[in-house]
PDB file of C-alpha atoms in Angstrom:
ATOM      1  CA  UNK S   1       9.551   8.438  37.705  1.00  0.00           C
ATOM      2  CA  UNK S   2       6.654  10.001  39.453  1.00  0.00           C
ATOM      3  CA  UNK S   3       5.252  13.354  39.925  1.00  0.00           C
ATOM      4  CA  UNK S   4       7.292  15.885  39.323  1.00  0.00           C
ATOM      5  CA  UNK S   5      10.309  14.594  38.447  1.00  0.00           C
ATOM      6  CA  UNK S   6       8.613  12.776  35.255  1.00  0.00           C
ATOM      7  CA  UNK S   7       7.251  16.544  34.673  1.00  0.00           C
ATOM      8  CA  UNK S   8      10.688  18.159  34.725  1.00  0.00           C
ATOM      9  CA  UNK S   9      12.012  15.145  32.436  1.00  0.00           C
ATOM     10  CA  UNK S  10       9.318  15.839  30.366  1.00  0.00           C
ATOM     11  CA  UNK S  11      10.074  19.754  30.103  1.00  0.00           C
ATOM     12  CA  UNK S  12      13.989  19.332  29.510  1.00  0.00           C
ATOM     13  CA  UNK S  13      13.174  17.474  26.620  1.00  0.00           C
ATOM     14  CA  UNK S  14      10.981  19.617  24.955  1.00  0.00           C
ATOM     15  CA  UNK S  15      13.840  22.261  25.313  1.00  0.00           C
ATOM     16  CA  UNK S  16      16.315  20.116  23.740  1.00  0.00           C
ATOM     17  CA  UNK S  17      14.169  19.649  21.171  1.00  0.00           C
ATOM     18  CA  UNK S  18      13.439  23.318  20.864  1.00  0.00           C
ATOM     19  CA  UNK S  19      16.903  24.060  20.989  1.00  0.00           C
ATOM     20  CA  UNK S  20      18.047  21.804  18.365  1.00  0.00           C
ATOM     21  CA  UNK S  21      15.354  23.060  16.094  1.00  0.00           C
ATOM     22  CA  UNK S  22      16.253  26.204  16.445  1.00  0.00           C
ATOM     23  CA  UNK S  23      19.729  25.715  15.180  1.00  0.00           C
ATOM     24  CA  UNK S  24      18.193  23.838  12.078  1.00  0.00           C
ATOM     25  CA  UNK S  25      15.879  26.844  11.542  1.00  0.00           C
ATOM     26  CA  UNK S  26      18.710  29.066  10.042  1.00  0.00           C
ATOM     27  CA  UNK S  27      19.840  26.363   7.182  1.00  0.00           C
ATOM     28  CA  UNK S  28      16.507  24.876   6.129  1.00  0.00           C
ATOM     29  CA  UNK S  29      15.286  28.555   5.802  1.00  0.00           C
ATOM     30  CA  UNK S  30      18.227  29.471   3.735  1.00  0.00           C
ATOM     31  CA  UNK S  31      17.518  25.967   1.786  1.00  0.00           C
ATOM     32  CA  UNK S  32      13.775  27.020   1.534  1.00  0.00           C
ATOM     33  CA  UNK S  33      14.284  30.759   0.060  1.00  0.00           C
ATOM     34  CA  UNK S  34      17.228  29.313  -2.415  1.00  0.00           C
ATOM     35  CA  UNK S  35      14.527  26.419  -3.556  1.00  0.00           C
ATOM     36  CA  UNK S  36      11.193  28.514  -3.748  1.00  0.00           C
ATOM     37  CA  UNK S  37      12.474  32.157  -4.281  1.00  0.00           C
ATOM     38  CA  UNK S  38      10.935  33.407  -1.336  1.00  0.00           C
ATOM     39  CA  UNK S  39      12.283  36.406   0.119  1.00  0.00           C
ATOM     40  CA  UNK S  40      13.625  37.491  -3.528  1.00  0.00           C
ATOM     41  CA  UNK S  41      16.402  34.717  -2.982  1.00  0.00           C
ATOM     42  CA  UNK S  42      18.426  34.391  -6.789  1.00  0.00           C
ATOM     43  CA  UNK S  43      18.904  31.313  -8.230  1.00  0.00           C
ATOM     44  CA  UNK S  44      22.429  30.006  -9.518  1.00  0.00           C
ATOM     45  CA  UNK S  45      23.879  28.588 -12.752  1.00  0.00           C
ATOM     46  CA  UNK S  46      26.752  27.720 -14.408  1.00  0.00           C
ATOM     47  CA  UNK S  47      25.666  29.052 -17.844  1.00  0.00           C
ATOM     48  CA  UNK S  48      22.706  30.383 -19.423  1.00  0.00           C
ATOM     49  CA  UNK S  49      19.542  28.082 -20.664  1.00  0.00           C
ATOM     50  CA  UNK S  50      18.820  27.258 -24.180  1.00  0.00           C
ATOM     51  CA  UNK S  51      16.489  29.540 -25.110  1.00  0.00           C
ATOM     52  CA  UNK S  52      15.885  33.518 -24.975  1.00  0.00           C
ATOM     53  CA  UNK S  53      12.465  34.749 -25.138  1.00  0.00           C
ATOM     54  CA  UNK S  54      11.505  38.034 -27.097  1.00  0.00           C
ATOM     55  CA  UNK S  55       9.813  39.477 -24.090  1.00  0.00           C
ATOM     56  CA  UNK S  56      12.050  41.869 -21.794  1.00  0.00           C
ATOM     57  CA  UNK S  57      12.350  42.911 -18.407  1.00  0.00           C
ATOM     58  CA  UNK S  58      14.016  46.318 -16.819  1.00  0.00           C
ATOM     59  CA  UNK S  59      16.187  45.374 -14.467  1.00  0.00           C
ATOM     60  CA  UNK S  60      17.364  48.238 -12.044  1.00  0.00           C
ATOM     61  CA  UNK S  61      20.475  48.138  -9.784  1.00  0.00           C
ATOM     62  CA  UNK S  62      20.525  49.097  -6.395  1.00  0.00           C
ATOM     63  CA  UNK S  63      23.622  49.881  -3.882  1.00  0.00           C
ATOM     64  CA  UNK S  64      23.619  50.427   0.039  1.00  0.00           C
ATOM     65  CA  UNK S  65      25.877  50.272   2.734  1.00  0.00           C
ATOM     66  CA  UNK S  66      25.538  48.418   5.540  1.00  0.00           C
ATOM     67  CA  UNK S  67      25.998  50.294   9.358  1.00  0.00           C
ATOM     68  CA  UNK S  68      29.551  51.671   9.865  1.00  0.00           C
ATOM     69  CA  UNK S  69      31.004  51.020   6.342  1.00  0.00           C
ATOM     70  CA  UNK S  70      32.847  53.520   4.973  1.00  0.00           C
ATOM     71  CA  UNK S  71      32.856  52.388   1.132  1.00  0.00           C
ATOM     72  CA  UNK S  72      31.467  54.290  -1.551  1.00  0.00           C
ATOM     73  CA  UNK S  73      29.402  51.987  -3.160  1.00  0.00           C
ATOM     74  CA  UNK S  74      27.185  52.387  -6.412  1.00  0.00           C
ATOM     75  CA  UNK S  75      25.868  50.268  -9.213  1.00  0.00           C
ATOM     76  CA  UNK S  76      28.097  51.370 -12.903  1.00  0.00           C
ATOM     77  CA  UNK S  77      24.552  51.482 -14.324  1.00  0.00           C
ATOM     78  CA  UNK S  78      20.658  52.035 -12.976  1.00  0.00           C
ATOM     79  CA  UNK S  79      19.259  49.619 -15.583  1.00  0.00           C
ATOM     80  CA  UNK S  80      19.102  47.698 -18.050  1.00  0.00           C
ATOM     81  CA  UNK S  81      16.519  46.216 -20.490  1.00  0.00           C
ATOM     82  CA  UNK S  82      17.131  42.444 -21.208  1.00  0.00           C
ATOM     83  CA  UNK S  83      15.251  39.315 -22.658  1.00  0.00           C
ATOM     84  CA  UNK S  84      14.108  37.301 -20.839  1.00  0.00           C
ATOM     85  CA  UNK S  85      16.706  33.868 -20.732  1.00  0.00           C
ATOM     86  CA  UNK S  86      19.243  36.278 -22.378  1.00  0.00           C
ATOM     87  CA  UNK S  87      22.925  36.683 -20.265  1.00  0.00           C
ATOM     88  CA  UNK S  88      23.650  40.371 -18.812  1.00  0.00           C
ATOM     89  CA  UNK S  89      26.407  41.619 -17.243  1.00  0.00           C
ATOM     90  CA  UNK S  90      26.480  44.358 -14.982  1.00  0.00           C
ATOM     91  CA  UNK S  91      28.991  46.241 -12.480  1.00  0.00           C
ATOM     92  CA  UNK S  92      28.671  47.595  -9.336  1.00  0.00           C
ATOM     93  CA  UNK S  93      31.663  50.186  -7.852  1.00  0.00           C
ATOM     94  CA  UNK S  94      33.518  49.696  -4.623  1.00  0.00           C
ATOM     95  CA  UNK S  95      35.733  52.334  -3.493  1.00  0.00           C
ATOM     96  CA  UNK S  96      37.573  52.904  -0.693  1.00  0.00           C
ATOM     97  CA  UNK S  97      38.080  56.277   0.804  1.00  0.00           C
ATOM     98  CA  UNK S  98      39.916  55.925   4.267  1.00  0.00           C
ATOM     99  CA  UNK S  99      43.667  55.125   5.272  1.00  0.00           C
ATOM    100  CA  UNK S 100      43.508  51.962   6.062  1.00  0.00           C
ATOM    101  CA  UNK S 101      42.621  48.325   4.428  1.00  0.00           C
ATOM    102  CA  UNK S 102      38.909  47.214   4.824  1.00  0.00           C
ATOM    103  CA  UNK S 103      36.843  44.162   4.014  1.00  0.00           C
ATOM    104  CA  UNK S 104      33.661  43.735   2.810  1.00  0.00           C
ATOM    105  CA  UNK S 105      31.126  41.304   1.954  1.00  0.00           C
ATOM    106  CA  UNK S 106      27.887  42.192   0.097  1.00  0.00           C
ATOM    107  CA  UNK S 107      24.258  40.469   0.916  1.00  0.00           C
ATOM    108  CA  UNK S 108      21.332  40.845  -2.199  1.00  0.00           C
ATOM    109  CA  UNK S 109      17.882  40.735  -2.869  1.00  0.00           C
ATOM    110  CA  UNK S 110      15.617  40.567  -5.346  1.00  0.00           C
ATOM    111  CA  UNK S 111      12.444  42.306  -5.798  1.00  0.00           C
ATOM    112  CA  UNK S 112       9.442  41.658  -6.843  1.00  0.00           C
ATOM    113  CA  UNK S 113       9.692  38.663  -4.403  1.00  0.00           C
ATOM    114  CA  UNK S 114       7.803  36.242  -7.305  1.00  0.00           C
ATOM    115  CA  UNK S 115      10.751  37.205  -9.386  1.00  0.00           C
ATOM    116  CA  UNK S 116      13.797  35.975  -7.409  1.00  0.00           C
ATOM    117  CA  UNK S 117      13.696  32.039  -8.397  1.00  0.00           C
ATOM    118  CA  UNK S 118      13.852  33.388 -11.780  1.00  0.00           C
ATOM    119  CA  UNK S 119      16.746  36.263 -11.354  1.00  0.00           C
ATOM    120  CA  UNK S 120      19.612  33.575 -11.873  1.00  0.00           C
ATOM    121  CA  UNK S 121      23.387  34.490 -11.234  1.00  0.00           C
ATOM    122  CA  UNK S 122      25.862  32.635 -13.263  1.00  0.00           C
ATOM    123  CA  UNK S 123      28.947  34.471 -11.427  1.00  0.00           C
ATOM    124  CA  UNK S 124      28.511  37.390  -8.714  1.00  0.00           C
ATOM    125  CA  UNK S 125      30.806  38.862  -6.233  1.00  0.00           C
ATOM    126  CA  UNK S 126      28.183  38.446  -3.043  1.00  0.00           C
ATOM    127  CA  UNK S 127      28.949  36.735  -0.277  1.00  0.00           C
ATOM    128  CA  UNK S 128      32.593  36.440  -0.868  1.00  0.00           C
ATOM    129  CA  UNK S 129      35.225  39.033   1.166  1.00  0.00           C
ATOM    130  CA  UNK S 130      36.294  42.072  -0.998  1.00  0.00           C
ATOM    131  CA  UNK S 131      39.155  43.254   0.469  1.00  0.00           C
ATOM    132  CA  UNK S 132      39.959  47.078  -0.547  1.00  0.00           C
ATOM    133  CA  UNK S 133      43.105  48.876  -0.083  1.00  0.00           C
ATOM    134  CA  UNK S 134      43.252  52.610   1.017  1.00  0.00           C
ATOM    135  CA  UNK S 135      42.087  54.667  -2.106  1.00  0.00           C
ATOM    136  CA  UNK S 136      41.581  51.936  -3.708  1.00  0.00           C
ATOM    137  CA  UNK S 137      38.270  51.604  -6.282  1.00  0.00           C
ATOM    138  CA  UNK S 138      36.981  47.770  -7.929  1.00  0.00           C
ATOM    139  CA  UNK S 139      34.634  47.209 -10.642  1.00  0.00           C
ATOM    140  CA  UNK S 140      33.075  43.805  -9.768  1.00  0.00           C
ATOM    141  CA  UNK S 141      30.901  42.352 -12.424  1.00  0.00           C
ATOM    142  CA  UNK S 142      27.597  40.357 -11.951  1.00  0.00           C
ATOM    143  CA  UNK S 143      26.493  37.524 -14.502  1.00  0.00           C
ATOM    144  CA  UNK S 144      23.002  36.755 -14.446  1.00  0.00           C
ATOM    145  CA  UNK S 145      19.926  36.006 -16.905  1.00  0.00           C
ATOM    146  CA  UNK S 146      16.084  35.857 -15.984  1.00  0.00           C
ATOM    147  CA  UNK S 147      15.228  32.358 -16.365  1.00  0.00           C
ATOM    148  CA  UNK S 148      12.339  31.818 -19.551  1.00  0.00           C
ATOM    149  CA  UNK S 149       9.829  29.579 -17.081  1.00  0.00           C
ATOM    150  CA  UNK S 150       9.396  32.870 -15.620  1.00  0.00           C
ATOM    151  CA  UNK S 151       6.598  33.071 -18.068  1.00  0.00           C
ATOM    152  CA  UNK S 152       4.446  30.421 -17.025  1.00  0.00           C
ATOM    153  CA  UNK S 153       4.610  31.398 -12.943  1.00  0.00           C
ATOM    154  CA  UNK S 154       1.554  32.042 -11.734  1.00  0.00           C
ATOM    155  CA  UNK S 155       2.580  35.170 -10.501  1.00  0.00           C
ATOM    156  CA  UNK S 156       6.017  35.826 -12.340  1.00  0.00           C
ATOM    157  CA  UNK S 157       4.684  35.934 -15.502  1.00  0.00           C
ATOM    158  CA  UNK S 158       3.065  39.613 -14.798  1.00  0.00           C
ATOM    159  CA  UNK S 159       6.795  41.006 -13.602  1.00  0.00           C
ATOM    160  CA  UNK S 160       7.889  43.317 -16.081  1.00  0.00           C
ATOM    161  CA  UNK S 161      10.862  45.429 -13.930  1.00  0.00           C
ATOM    162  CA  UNK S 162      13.536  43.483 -11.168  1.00  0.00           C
ATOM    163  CA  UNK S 163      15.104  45.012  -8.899  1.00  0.00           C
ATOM    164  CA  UNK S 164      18.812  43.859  -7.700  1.00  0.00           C
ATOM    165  CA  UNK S 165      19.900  44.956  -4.580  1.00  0.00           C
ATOM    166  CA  UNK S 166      23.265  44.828  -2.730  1.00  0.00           C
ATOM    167  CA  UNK S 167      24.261  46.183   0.510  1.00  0.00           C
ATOM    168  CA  UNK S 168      27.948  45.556   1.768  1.00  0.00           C
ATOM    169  CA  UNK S 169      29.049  45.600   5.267  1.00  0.00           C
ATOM    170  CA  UNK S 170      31.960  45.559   6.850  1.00  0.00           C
ATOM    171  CA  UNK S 171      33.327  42.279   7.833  1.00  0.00           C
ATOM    172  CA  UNK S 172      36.638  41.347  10.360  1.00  0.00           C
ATOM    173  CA  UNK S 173      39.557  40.488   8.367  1.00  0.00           C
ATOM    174  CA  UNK S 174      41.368  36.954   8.467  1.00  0.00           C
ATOM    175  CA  UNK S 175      43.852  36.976  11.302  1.00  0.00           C
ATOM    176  CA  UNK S 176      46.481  36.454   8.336  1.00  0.00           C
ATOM    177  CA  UNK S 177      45.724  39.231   6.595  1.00  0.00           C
ATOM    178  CA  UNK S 178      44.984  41.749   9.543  1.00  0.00           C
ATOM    179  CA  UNK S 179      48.034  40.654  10.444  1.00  0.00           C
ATOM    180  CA  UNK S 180      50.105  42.130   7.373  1.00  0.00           C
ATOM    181  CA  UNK S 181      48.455  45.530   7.650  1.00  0.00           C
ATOM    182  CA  UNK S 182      49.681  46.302  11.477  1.00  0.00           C
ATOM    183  CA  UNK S 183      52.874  47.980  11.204  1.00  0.00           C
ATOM    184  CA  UNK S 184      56.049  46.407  12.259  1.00  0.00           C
ATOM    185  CA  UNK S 185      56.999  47.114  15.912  1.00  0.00           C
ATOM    186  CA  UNK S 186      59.554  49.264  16.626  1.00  0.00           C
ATOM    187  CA  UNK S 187      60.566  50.426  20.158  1.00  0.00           C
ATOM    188  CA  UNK S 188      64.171  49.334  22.052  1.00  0.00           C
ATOM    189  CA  UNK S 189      65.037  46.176  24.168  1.00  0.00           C
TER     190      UNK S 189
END
């Protein structure tokens, strides 16, 4: 190839590669922030670690809504005090105030940023559908501990409050289940 068709070989390829990086950008960011913490990205666990420190942190409890969601959403509690490596448990409300069935799926974040490698959720309700009928109110409970090594971060080890925040926003239900809330069809053939 000559001229410019080697040039215009040369610049498709750099898009493909452009383009394919930027699909790869979403899951090794999402790898990176669940890795280092960064962005106040939690941690998960199956179960608590060994020890529990006598040192505490407050950790406050946020709730927001997320653009056209109708919820009422609210943490059961503002805060709590809590060793560090000990378990808490904590609720957050849902409600439901319309006529009709909505879904729901809540996003977090932790901050001080520093702090959210170490704010580790043994069992949490984000990122799952919640599914509420009309009038209808859920307590769903959030597992989590502040991981000891906390105490030896460079920059964790000053953090003395944590915030947790959730916002939920509305999200499509499953064909299945939008299906059972349309009413049957009536009308004469």
């Amino acid at each position: 190839m000559k001229g410019p068709a080697r040039t215009a070989a040369q610049l498709a390829g750099v898009a493909v590669v452009m383009a394919a990086l930027s699909f790869a950008a979403v899951p090794f960011y999402d790898w990176f922030c669940r890795v280092t913490g960064f962005g106040g990205t939690t941690a998960t666990a199956v179960q608590a670690p060994a020890g529990v420190l006598d040192r505490t942190v407050k950790v406050r409890f946020d709730a927001s809504l997320g653009k056209d969601m109708p919820w009422r959403f609210k943490p059961a509690q503002r805060e709590m005090e809590i060793r560090i490596g000990e378990v808490g448990l904590a609720f957050y409300e849902a409600h439901n105030p319309t006529d009709r069935r909505i879904a729901g799926t809540a996003s977090y974040n932790v901050a001080p940023f520093s702090a959210g490698g170490y704010f580790t959720k043994i069992d949490c309700f984000c990122f799952e559908m919640q599914v509420l009928e009309p009038g209808e109110t859920m307590q769903m409970p959030v597992t989590f501990y502040i991981d000891p090594d906390i105490v030896t971060d460079r920059e964790g080890k000053y953090v003395r409050e944590i915030t947790l925040s959730y916002t939920f926003h509305t999200t499509d239900l499953p064909a299945d289940t939008a299906a059972a809330t349309k009413p049957p069809a009536t009308g004469t053939n």
